[in-house]
C-alpha cells in the first residue's frame, strides 16, 4: 500500500468514526455514568467488528455478508435491548453510592463486549463505509496480504485515537460532577442518551 492511500483511508475513517453517532453516544453515556473502568470490552468489540468488515471488503465478501442481513438485524436488536437495559440501570442507580475517588462499578465484560459487537456488526452505516466508500478510496483488487495488514493497523490506530479521545473527554467531564444531585443528573442524562442511541441504531435501515 502506498502512503498516500493509507493516509486517505485514515482521513476518511477518522471523519466517519469521529462524527457523533449512536455508538459514540452509547460510549460517552456509559463513561459519564460509570467511568472509564469497564468500557474496554465495548471498545475492543467495536474495533474487532470494524476489522471484520474491513476484511470482508478486502476479500470481496461484502456482497455475501450483506445477504446475511437478517442475522445482522438479529444481532443489532439484541444489542439494542442490552443498551436499553443499561439505560434502565443508569436511570435507577443510586447516586449516593458514588463516593469521591471510588473506582467505577464494574459490569459484565461479556455483556459490554457483545453490545459493542452488535452495534458494529449490525450498523448499516459501518457496512456501507466498507462496502461502498472504501472501494472508491482504494483499489481493493490490488490489496495484498501485507496491504491488508497495513490497512488493519491504520484502522486500529485511527479508531483508537477517536474512541479513546471520546472516553477521555467524557471521563474528564464526569469528574466535574461530585454531589449526589449532580451525579443523579448525569446518570439520568446518560440513560436518556443510551436509550436514544439504542433507538437510533434500531431505526437505521
JSON list of N, CA and C in Angstrom, two decimals, residues 114-175:
[
{"chain": "A", "resi": 114, "resn": "UNK", "atom": "N", "xyz": [-20.41, -7.92, 23.91]},
{"chain": "A", "resi": 114, "resn": "UNK", "atom": "CA", "xyz": [-21.48, -8.27, 23.00]},
{"chain": "A", "resi": 114, "resn": "UNK", "atom": "C", "xyz": [-22.18, -7.04, 22.45]},
{"chain": "A", "resi": 115, "resn": "UNK", "atom": "N", "xyz": [-22.41, -6.05, 23.31]},
{"chain": "A", "resi": 115, "resn": "UNK", "atom": "CA", "xyz": [-23.08, -4.83, 22.87]},
{"chain": "A", "resi": 115, "resn": "UNK", "atom": "C", "xyz": [-22.24, -4.09, 21.84]},
{"chain": "A", "resi": 116, "resn": "UNK", "atom": "N", "xyz": [-20.93, -3.96, 22.09]},
{"chain": "A", "resi": 116, "resn": "UNK", "atom": "CA", "xyz": [-20.06, -3.31, 21.13]},
{"chain": "A", "resi": 116, "resn": "UNK", "atom": "C", "xyz": [-20.04, -4.02, 19.79]},
{"chain": "A", "resi": 117, "resn": "UNK", "atom": "N", "xyz": [-20.03, -5.36, 19.83]},
{"chain": "A", "resi": 117, "resn": "UNK", "atom": "CA", "xyz": [-20.04, -6.14, 18.60]},
{"chain": "A", "resi": 117, "resn": "UNK", "atom": "C", "xyz": [-21.36, -5.97, 17.86]},
{"chain": "A", "resi": 118, "resn": "UNK", "atom": "N", "xyz": [-22.47, -5.96, 18.61]},
{"chain": "A", "resi": 118, "resn": "UNK", "atom": "CA", "xyz": [-23.78, -5.81, 17.98]},
{"chain": "A", "resi": 118, "resn": "UNK", "atom": "C", "xyz": [-23.92, -4.44, 17.34]},
{"chain": "A", "resi": 119, "resn": "UNK", "atom": "N", "xyz": [-23.46, -3.40, 18.03]},
{"chain": "A", "resi": 119, "resn": "UNK", "atom": "CA", "xyz": [-23.52, -2.05, 17.49]},
{"chain": "A", "resi": 119, "resn": "UNK", "atom": "C", "xyz": [-22.75, -1.96, 16.18]},
{"chain": "A", "resi": 120, "resn": "UNK", "atom": "N", "xyz": [-21.61, -2.64, 16.11]},
{"chain": "A", "resi": 120, "resn": "UNK", "atom": "CA", "xyz": [-20.75, -2.54, 14.93]},
{"chain": "A", "resi": 120, "resn": "UNK", "atom": "C", "xyz": [-21.22, -3.43, 13.79]},
{"chain": "A", "resi": 121, "resn": "UNK", "atom": "N", "xyz": [-21.47, -4.71, 14.07]},
{"chain": "A", "resi": 121, "resn": "UNK", "atom": "CA", "xyz": [-21.83, -5.64, 13.01]},
{"chain": "A", "resi": 121, "resn": "UNK", "atom": "C", "xyz": [-23.24, -5.39, 12.48]},
{"chain": "A", "resi": 122, "resn": "UNK", "atom": "N", "xyz": [-24.13, -4.84, 13.31]},
{"chain": "A", "resi": 122, "resn": "UNK", "atom": "CA", "xyz": [-25.50, -4.61, 12.88]},
{"chain": "A", "resi": 122, "resn": "UNK", "atom": "C", "xyz": [-25.77, -3.21, 12.39]},
{"chain": "A", "resi": 123, "resn": "UNK", "atom": "N", "xyz": [-24.74, -2.39, 12.25]},
{"chain": "A", "resi": 123, "resn": "UNK", "atom": "CA", "xyz": [-24.92, -0.99, 11.85]},
{"chain": "A", "resi": 123, "resn": "UNK", "atom": "C", "xyz": [-24.71, -0.83, 10.35]},
{"chain": "A", "resi": 124, "resn": "UNK", "atom": "N", "xyz": [-25.77, -0.54, 9.59]},
{"chain": "A", "resi": 124, "resn": "UNK", "atom": "CA", "xyz": [-25.63, -0.39, 8.14]},
{"chain": "A", "resi": 124, "resn": "UNK", "atom": "C", "xyz": [-24.67, 0.73, 7.74]},
{"chain": "A", "resi": 125, "resn": "UNK", "atom": "N", "xyz": [-24.54, 1.76, 8.58]},
{"chain": "A", "resi": 125, "resn": "UNK", "atom": "CA", "xyz": [-23.62, 2.85, 8.26]},
{"chain": "A", "resi": 125, "resn": "UNK", "atom": "C", "xyz": [-22.20, 2.34, 8.14]},
{"chain": "A", "resi": 126, "resn": "UNK", "atom": "N", "xyz": [-21.79, 1.47, 9.06]},
{"chain": "A", "resi": 126, "resn": "UNK", "atom": "CA", "xyz": [-20.44, 0.91, 9.02]},
{"chain": "A", "resi": 126, "resn": "UNK", "atom": "C", "xyz": [-20.30, -0.02, 7.83]},
{"chain": "A", "resi": 127, "resn": "UNK", "atom": "N", "xyz": [-21.35, -0.82, 7.58]},
{"chain": "A", "resi": 127, "resn": "UNK", "atom": "CA", "xyz": [-21.33, -1.72, 6.44]},
{"chain": "A", "resi": 127, "resn": "UNK", "atom": "C", "xyz": [-21.14, -0.94, 5.14]},
{"chain": "A", "resi": 128, "resn": "UNK", "atom": "N", "xyz": [-21.88, 0.15, 4.99]},
{"chain": "A", "resi": 128, "resn": "UNK", "atom": "CA", "xyz": [-21.79, 0.94, 3.77]},
{"chain": "A", "resi": 128, "resn": "UNK", "atom": "C", "xyz": [-20.43, 1.61, 3.61]},
{"chain": "A", "resi": 129, "resn": "UNK", "atom": "N", "xyz": [-19.81, 1.99, 4.74]},
{"chain": "A", "resi": 129, "resn": "UNK", "atom": "CA", "xyz": [-18.49, 2.61, 4.64]},
{"chain": "A", "resi": 129, "resn": "UNK", "atom": "C", "xyz": [-17.51, 1.65, 3.99]},
{"chain": "A", "resi": 130, "resn": "UNK", "atom": "N", "xyz": [-17.51, 0.40, 4.44]},
{"chain": "A", "resi": 130, "resn": "UNK", "atom": "CA", "xyz": [-16.54, -0.57, 3.92]},
{"chain": "A", "resi": 130, "resn": "UNK", "atom": "C", "xyz": [-16.98, -1.18, 2.59]},
{"chain": "A", "resi": 131, "resn": "UNK", "atom": "N", "xyz": [-18.29, -1.27, 2.36]},
{"chain": "A", "resi": 131, "resn": "UNK", "atom": "CA", "xyz": [-18.76, -1.88, 1.12]},
{"chain": "A", "resi": 131, "resn": "UNK", "atom": "C", "xyz": [-18.84, -0.89, -0.03]},
{"chain": "A", "resi": 132, "resn": "UNK", "atom": "N", "xyz": [-19.17, 0.37, 0.27]},
{"chain": "A", "resi": 132, "resn": "UNK", "atom": "CA", "xyz": [-19.39, 1.35, -0.80]},
{"chain": "A", "resi": 132, "resn": "UNK", "atom": "C", "xyz": [-18.32, 2.42, -0.87]},
{"chain": "A", "resi": 133, "resn": "UNK", "atom": "N", "xyz": [-17.91, 2.98, 0.27]},
{"chain": "A", "resi": 133, "resn": "UNK", "atom": "CA", "xyz": [-16.95, 4.08, 0.24]},
{"chain": "A", "resi": 133, "resn": "UNK", "atom": "C", "xyz": [-15.52, 3.60, 0.08]},
{"chain": "A", "resi": 134, "resn": "UNK", "atom": "N", "xyz": [-15.15, 2.56, 0.80]},
{"chain": "A", "resi": 134, "resn": "UNK", "atom": "CA", "xyz": [-13.76, 2.09, 0.76]},
{"chain": "A", "resi": 134, "resn": "UNK", "atom": "C", "xyz": [-13.29, 1.75, -0.66]},
{"chain": "A", "resi": 135, "resn": "UNK", "atom": "N", "xyz": [-14.10, 1.07, -1.49]},
{"chain": "A", "resi": 135, "resn": "UNK", "atom": "CA", "xyz": [-13.63, 0.76, -2.84]},
{"chain": "A", "resi": 135, "resn": "UNK", "atom": "C", "xyz": [-13.37, 1.99, -3.70]},
{"chain": "A", "resi": 136, "resn": "UNK", "atom": "N", "xyz": [-13.97, 3.14, -3.35]},
{"chain": "A", "resi": 136, "resn": "UNK", "atom": "CA", "xyz": [-13.69, 4.37, -4.09]},
{"chain": "A", "resi": 136, "resn": "UNK", "atom": "C", "xyz": [-12.38, 5.03, -3.64]},
{"chain": "A", "resi": 137, "resn": "UNK", "atom": "N", "xyz": [-11.89, 4.63, -2.48]},
{"chain": "A", "resi": 137, "resn": "UNK", "atom": "CA", "xyz": [-10.65, 5.20, -1.96]},
{"chain": "A", "resi": 137, "resn": "UNK", "atom": "C", "xyz": [-9.44, 4.35, -2.31]},
{"chain": "A", "resi": 138, "resn": "UNK", "atom": "N", "xyz": [-9.65, 3.03, -2.36]},
{"chain": "A", "resi": 138, "resn": "UNK", "atom": "CA", "xyz": [-8.54, 2.10, -2.54]},
{"chain": "A", "resi": 138, "resn": "UNK", "atom": "C", "xyz": [-8.94, 1.03, -3.57]},
{"chain": "A", "resi": 139, "resn": "UNK", "atom": "N", "xyz": [-8.00, 0.67, -4.42]},
{"chain": "A", "resi": 139, "resn": "UNK", "atom": "CA", "xyz": [-8.23, -0.44, -5.35]},
{"chain": "A", "resi": 139, "resn": "UNK", "atom": "C", "xyz": [-8.09, -1.75, -4.58]},
{"chain": "A", "resi": 140, "resn": "UNK", "atom": "N", "xyz": [-9.24, -2.27, -4.15]},
{"chain": "A", "resi": 140, "resn": "UNK", "atom": "CA", "xyz": [-9.21, -3.46, -3.29]},
{"chain": "A", "resi": 140, "resn": "UNK", "atom": "C", "xyz": [-8.70, -4.69, -4.02]},
{"chain": "A", "resi": 141, "resn": "UNK", "atom": "N", "xyz": [-8.84, -4.71, -5.34]},
{"chain": "A", "resi": 141, "resn": "UNK", "atom": "CA", "xyz": [-8.35, -5.86, -6.11]},
{"chain": "A", "resi": 141, "resn": "UNK", "atom": "C", "xyz": [-6.83, -5.98, -6.08]},
{"chain": "A", "resi": 142, "resn": "UNK", "atom": "N", "xyz": [-6.17, -4.85, -5.76]},
{"chain": "A", "resi": 142, "resn": "UNK", "atom": "CA", "xyz": [-4.71, -4.84, -5.75]},
{"chain": "A", "resi": 142, "resn": "UNK", "atom": "C", "xyz": [-4.13, -4.97, -4.35]},
{"chain": "A", "resi": 143, "resn": "UNK", "atom": "N", "xyz": [-5.00, -5.14, -3.35]},
{"chain": "A", "resi": 143, "resn": "UNK", "atom": "CA", "xyz": [-4.52, -5.23, -1.96]},
{"chain": "A", "resi": 143, "resn": "UNK", "atom": "C", "xyz": [-3.93, -6.62, -1.71]},
{"chain": "A", "resi": 144, "resn": "UNK", "atom": "N", "xyz": [-2.69, -6.64, -1.28]},
{"chain": "A", "resi": 144, "resn": "UNK", "atom": "CA", "xyz": [-2.01, -7.89, -0.95]},
{"chain": "A", "resi": 144, "resn": "UNK", "atom": "C", "xyz": [-2.21, -8.21, 0.54]},
{"chain": "A", "resi": 145, "resn": "UNK", "atom": "N", "xyz": [-1.66, -9.34, 0.97]},
{"chain": "A", "resi": 145, "resn": "UNK", "atom": "CA", "xyz": [-1.73, -9.70, 2.39]},
{"chain": "A", "resi": 145, "resn": "UNK", "atom": "C", "xyz": [-1.08, -8.62, 3.24]},
{"chain": "A", "resi": 146, "resn": "UNK", "atom": "N", "xyz": [0.07, -8.12, 2.79]},
{"chain": "A", "resi": 146, "resn": "UNK", "atom": "CA", "xyz": [0.75, -7.05, 3.52]},
{"chain": "A", "resi": 146, "resn": "UNK", "atom": "C", "xyz": [-0.11, -5.80, 3.53]},
{"chain": "A", "resi": 147, "resn": "UNK", "atom": "N", "xyz": [-0.74, -5.49, 2.40]},
{"chain": "A", "resi": 147, "resn": "UNK", "atom": "CA", "xyz": [-1.60, -4.32, 2.33]},
{"chain": "A", "resi": 147, "resn": "UNK", "atom": "C", "xyz": [-2.78, -4.43, 3.28]},
{"chain": "A", "resi": 148, "resn": "UNK", "atom": "N", "xyz": [-3.35, -5.63, 3.39]},
{"chain": "A", "resi": 148, "resn": "UNK", "atom": "CA", "xyz": [-4.45, -5.85, 4.32]},
{"chain": "A", "resi": 148, "resn": "UNK", "atom": "C", "xyz": [-4.00, -5.61, 5.76]},
{"chain": "A", "resi": 149, "resn": "UNK", "atom": "N", "xyz": [-2.82, -6.10, 6.10]},
{"chain": "A", "resi": 149, "resn": "UNK", "atom": "CA", "xyz": [-2.28, -5.89, 7.44]},
{"chain": "A", "resi": 149, "resn": "UNK", "atom": "C", "xyz": [-2.03, -4.41, 7.70]},
{"chain": "A", "resi": 150, "resn": "UNK", "atom": "N", "xyz": [-1.54, -3.70, 6.69]},
{"chain": "A", "resi": 150, "resn": "UNK", "atom": "CA", "xyz": [-1.31, -2.25, 6.83]},
{"chain": "A", "resi": 150, "resn": "UNK", "atom": "C", "xyz": [-2.62, -1.51, 7.03]},
{"chain": "A", "resi": 151, "resn": "UNK", "atom": "N", "xyz": [-3.66, -1.90, 6.29]},
{"chain": "A", "resi": 151, "resn": "UNK", "atom": "CA", "xyz": [-4.97, -1.27, 6.46]},
{"chain": "A", "resi": 151, "resn": "UNK", "atom": "C", "xyz": [-5.53, -1.54, 7.85]},
{"chain": "A", "resi": 152, "resn": "UNK", "atom": "N", "xyz": [-5.38, -2.76, 8.33]},
{"chain": "A", "resi": 152, "resn": "UNK", "atom": "CA", "xyz": [-5.85, -3.09, 9.68]},
{"chain": "A", "resi": 152, "resn": "UNK", "atom": "C", "xyz": [-5.13, -2.25, 10.73]},
{"chain": "A", "resi": 153, "resn": "UNK", "atom": "N", "xyz": [-3.82, -2.11, 10.57]},
{"chain": "A", "resi": 153, "resn": "UNK", "atom": "CA", "xyz": [-3.05, -1.33, 11.54]},
{"chain": "A", "resi": 153, "resn": "UNK", "atom": "C", "xyz": [-3.49, 0.13, 11.54]},
{"chain": "A", "resi": 154, "resn": "UNK", "atom": "N", "xyz": [-3.66, 0.70, 10.34]},
{"chain": "A", "resi": 154, "resn": "UNK", "atom": "CA", "xyz": [-4.11, 2.09, 10.24]},
{"chain": "A", "resi": 154, "resn": "UNK", "atom": "C", "xyz": [-5.52, 2.24, 10.83]},
{"chain": "A", "resi": 155, "resn": "UNK", "atom": "N", "xyz": [-6.38, 1.27, 10.54]},
{"chain": "A", "resi": 155, "resn": "UNK", "atom": "CA", "xyz": [-7.74, 1.31, 11.07]},
{"chain": "A", "resi": 155, "resn": "UNK", "atom": "C", "xyz": [-7.74, 1.30, 12.60]},
{"chain": "A", "resi": 156, "resn": "UNK", "atom": "N", "xyz": [-6.96, 0.39, 13.20]},
{"chain": "A", "resi": 156, "resn": "UNK", "atom": "CA", "xyz": [-6.93, 0.27, 14.65]},
{"chain": "A", "resi": 156, "resn": "UNK", "atom": "C", "xyz": [-6.38, 1.54, 15.30]},
{"chain": "A", "resi": 157, "resn": "UNK", "atom": "N", "xyz": [-5.33, 2.10, 14.73]},
{"chain": "A", "resi": 157, "resn": "UNK", "atom": "CA", "xyz": [-4.76, 3.33, 15.29]},
{"chain": "A", "resi": 157, "resn": "UNK", "atom": "C", "xyz": [-5.76, 4.47, 15.19]},
{"chain": "A", "resi": 158, "resn": "UNK", "atom": "N", "xyz": [-6.39, 4.60, 14.04]},
{"chain": "A", "resi": 158, "resn": "UNK", "atom": "CA", "xyz": [-7.35, 5.69, 13.83]},
{"chain": "A", "resi": 158, "resn": "UNK", "atom": "C", "xyz": [-8.54, 5.57, 14.79]},
{"chain": "A", "resi": 159, "resn": "UNK", "atom": "N", "xyz": [-9.10, 4.37, 14.88]},
{"chain": "A", "resi": 159, "resn": "UNK", "atom": "CA", "xyz": [-10.24, 4.17, 15.78]},
{"chain": "A", "resi": 159, "resn": "UNK", "atom": "C", "xyz": [-9.85, 4.36, 17.24]},
{"chain": "A", "resi": 160, "resn": "UNK", "atom": "N", "xyz": [-8.65, 3.92, 17.60]},
{"chain": "A", "resi": 160, "resn": "UNK", "atom": "CA", "xyz": [-8.19, 4.10, 18.98]},
{"chain": "A", "resi": 160, "resn": "UNK", "atom": "C", "xyz": [-8.07, 5.58, 19.32]},
{"chain": "A", "resi": 161, "resn": "UNK", "atom": "N", "xyz": [-7.52, 6.36, 18.41]},
{"chain": "A", "resi": 161, "resn": "UNK", "atom": "CA", "xyz": [-7.38, 7.80, 18.64]},
{"chain": "A", "resi": 161, "resn": "UNK", "atom": "C", "xyz": [-8.75, 8.44, 18.84]},
{"chain": "A", "resi": 162, "resn": "UNK", "atom": "N", "xyz": [-9.67, 8.11, 17.96]},
{"chain": "A", "resi": 162, "resn": "UNK", "atom": "CA", "xyz": [-11.01, 8.71, 18.03]},
{"chain": "A", "resi": 162, "resn": "UNK", "atom": "C", "xyz": [-11.75, 8.27, 19.28]},
{"chain": "A", "resi": 163, "resn": "UNK", "atom": "N", "xyz": [-11.85, 6.96, 19.49]},
{"chain": "A", "resi": 163, "resn": "UNK", "atom": "CA", "xyz": [-12.68, 6.45, 20.58]},
{"chain": "A", "resi": 163, "resn": "UNK", "atom": "C", "xyz": [-12.09, 6.74, 21.96]},
{"chain": "A", "resi": 164, "resn": "UNK", "atom": "N", "xyz": [-10.77, 6.57, 22.09]},
{"chain": "A", "resi": 164, "resn": "UNK", "atom": "CA", "xyz": [-10.15, 6.86, 23.39]},
{"chain": "A", "resi": 164, "resn": "UNK", "atom": "C", "xyz": [-10.22, 8.36, 23.68]},
{"chain": "A", "resi": 165, "resn": "UNK", "atom": "N", "xyz": [-10.15, 9.17, 22.63]},
{"chain": "A", "resi": 165, "resn": "UNK", "atom": "CA", "xyz": [-10.33, 10.61, 22.81]},
{"chain": "A", "resi": 165, "resn": "UNK", "atom": "C", "xyz": [-11.69, 10.94, 23.40]},
{"chain": "A", "resi": 166, "resn": "UNK", "atom": "N", "xyz": [-12.74, 10.30, 22.88]},
{"chain": "A", "resi": 166, "resn": "UNK", "atom": "CA", "xyz": [-14.08, 10.50, 23.43]},
{"chain": "A", "resi": 166, "resn": "UNK", "atom": "C", "xyz": [-14.16, 10.01, 24.86]},
{"chain": "A", "resi": 167, "resn": "UNK", "atom": "N", "xyz": [-13.54, 8.88, 25.16]},
{"chain": "A", "resi": 167, "resn": "UNK", "atom": "CA", "xyz": [-13.56, 8.34, 26.52]},
{"chain": "A", "resi": 167, "resn": "UNK", "atom": "C", "xyz": [-12.89, 9.31, 27.49]},
{"chain": "A", "resi": 168, "resn": "UNK", "atom": "N", "xyz": [-11.74, 9.84, 27.11]},
{"chain": "A", "resi": 168, "resn": "UNK", "atom": "CA", "xyz": [-11.02, 10.77, 27.99]},
{"chain": "A", "resi": 168, "resn": "UNK", "atom": "C", "xyz": [-11.82, 12.04, 28.23]},
{"chain": "A", "resi": 169, "resn": "UNK", "atom": "N", "xyz": [-12.44, 12.57, 27.18]},
{"chain": "A", "resi": 169, "resn": "UNK", "atom": "CA", "xyz": [-13.24, 13.78, 27.33]},
{"chain": "A", "resi": 169, "resn": "UNK", "atom": "C", "xyz": [-14.44, 13.53, 28.23]},
{"chain": "A", "resi": 170, "resn": "UNK", "atom": "N", "xyz": [-15.11, 12.39, 28.03]},
{"chain": "A", "resi": 170, "resn": "UNK", "atom": "CA", "xyz": [-16.28, 12.08, 28.85]},
{"chain": "A", "resi": 170, "resn": "UNK", "atom": "C", "xyz": [-15.87, 11.84, 30.31]},
{"chain": "A", "resi": 171, "resn": "UNK", "atom": "N", "xyz": [-14.75, 11.17, 30.51]},
{"chain": "A", "resi": 171, "resn": "UNK", "atom": "CA", "xyz": [-14.30, 10.89, 31.88]},
{"chain": "A", "resi": 171, "resn": "UNK", "atom": "C", "xyz": [-13.89, 12.17, 32.60]},
{"chain": "A", "resi": 172, "resn": "UNK", "atom": "N", "xyz": [-13.27, 13.09, 31.85]},
{"chain": "A", "resi": 172, "resn": "UNK", "atom": "CA", "xyz": [-12.89, 14.37, 32.45]},
{"chain": "A", "resi": 172, "resn": "UNK", "atom": "C", "xyz": [-14.13, 15.17, 32.83]},
{"chain": "A", "resi": 173, "resn": "UNK", "atom": "N", "xyz": [-15.13, 15.15, 31.96]},
{"chain": "A", "resi": 173, "resn": "UNK", "atom": "CA", "xyz": [-16.38, 15.86, 32.27]},
{"chain": "A", "resi": 173, "resn": "UNK", "atom": "C", "xyz": [-17.06, 15.24, 33.47]},
{"chain": "A", "resi": 174, "resn": "UNK", "atom": "N", "xyz": [-16.98, 13.93, 33.58]},
{"chain": "A", "resi": 174, "resn": "UNK", "atom": "CA", "xyz": [-17.61, 13.22, 34.70]},
{"chain": "A", "resi": 174, "resn": "UNK", "atom": "C", "xyz": [-17.04, 13.66, 36.04]},
{"chain": "A", "resi": 175, "resn": "UNK", "atom": "N", "xyz": [-15.74, 13.95, 36.06]},
{"chain": "A", "resi": 175, "resn": "UNK", "atom": "CA", "xyz": [-15.08, 14.33, 37.31]},
{"chain": "A", "resi": 175, "resn": "UNK", "atom": "C", "xyz": [-15.55, 15.69, 37.83]}
]
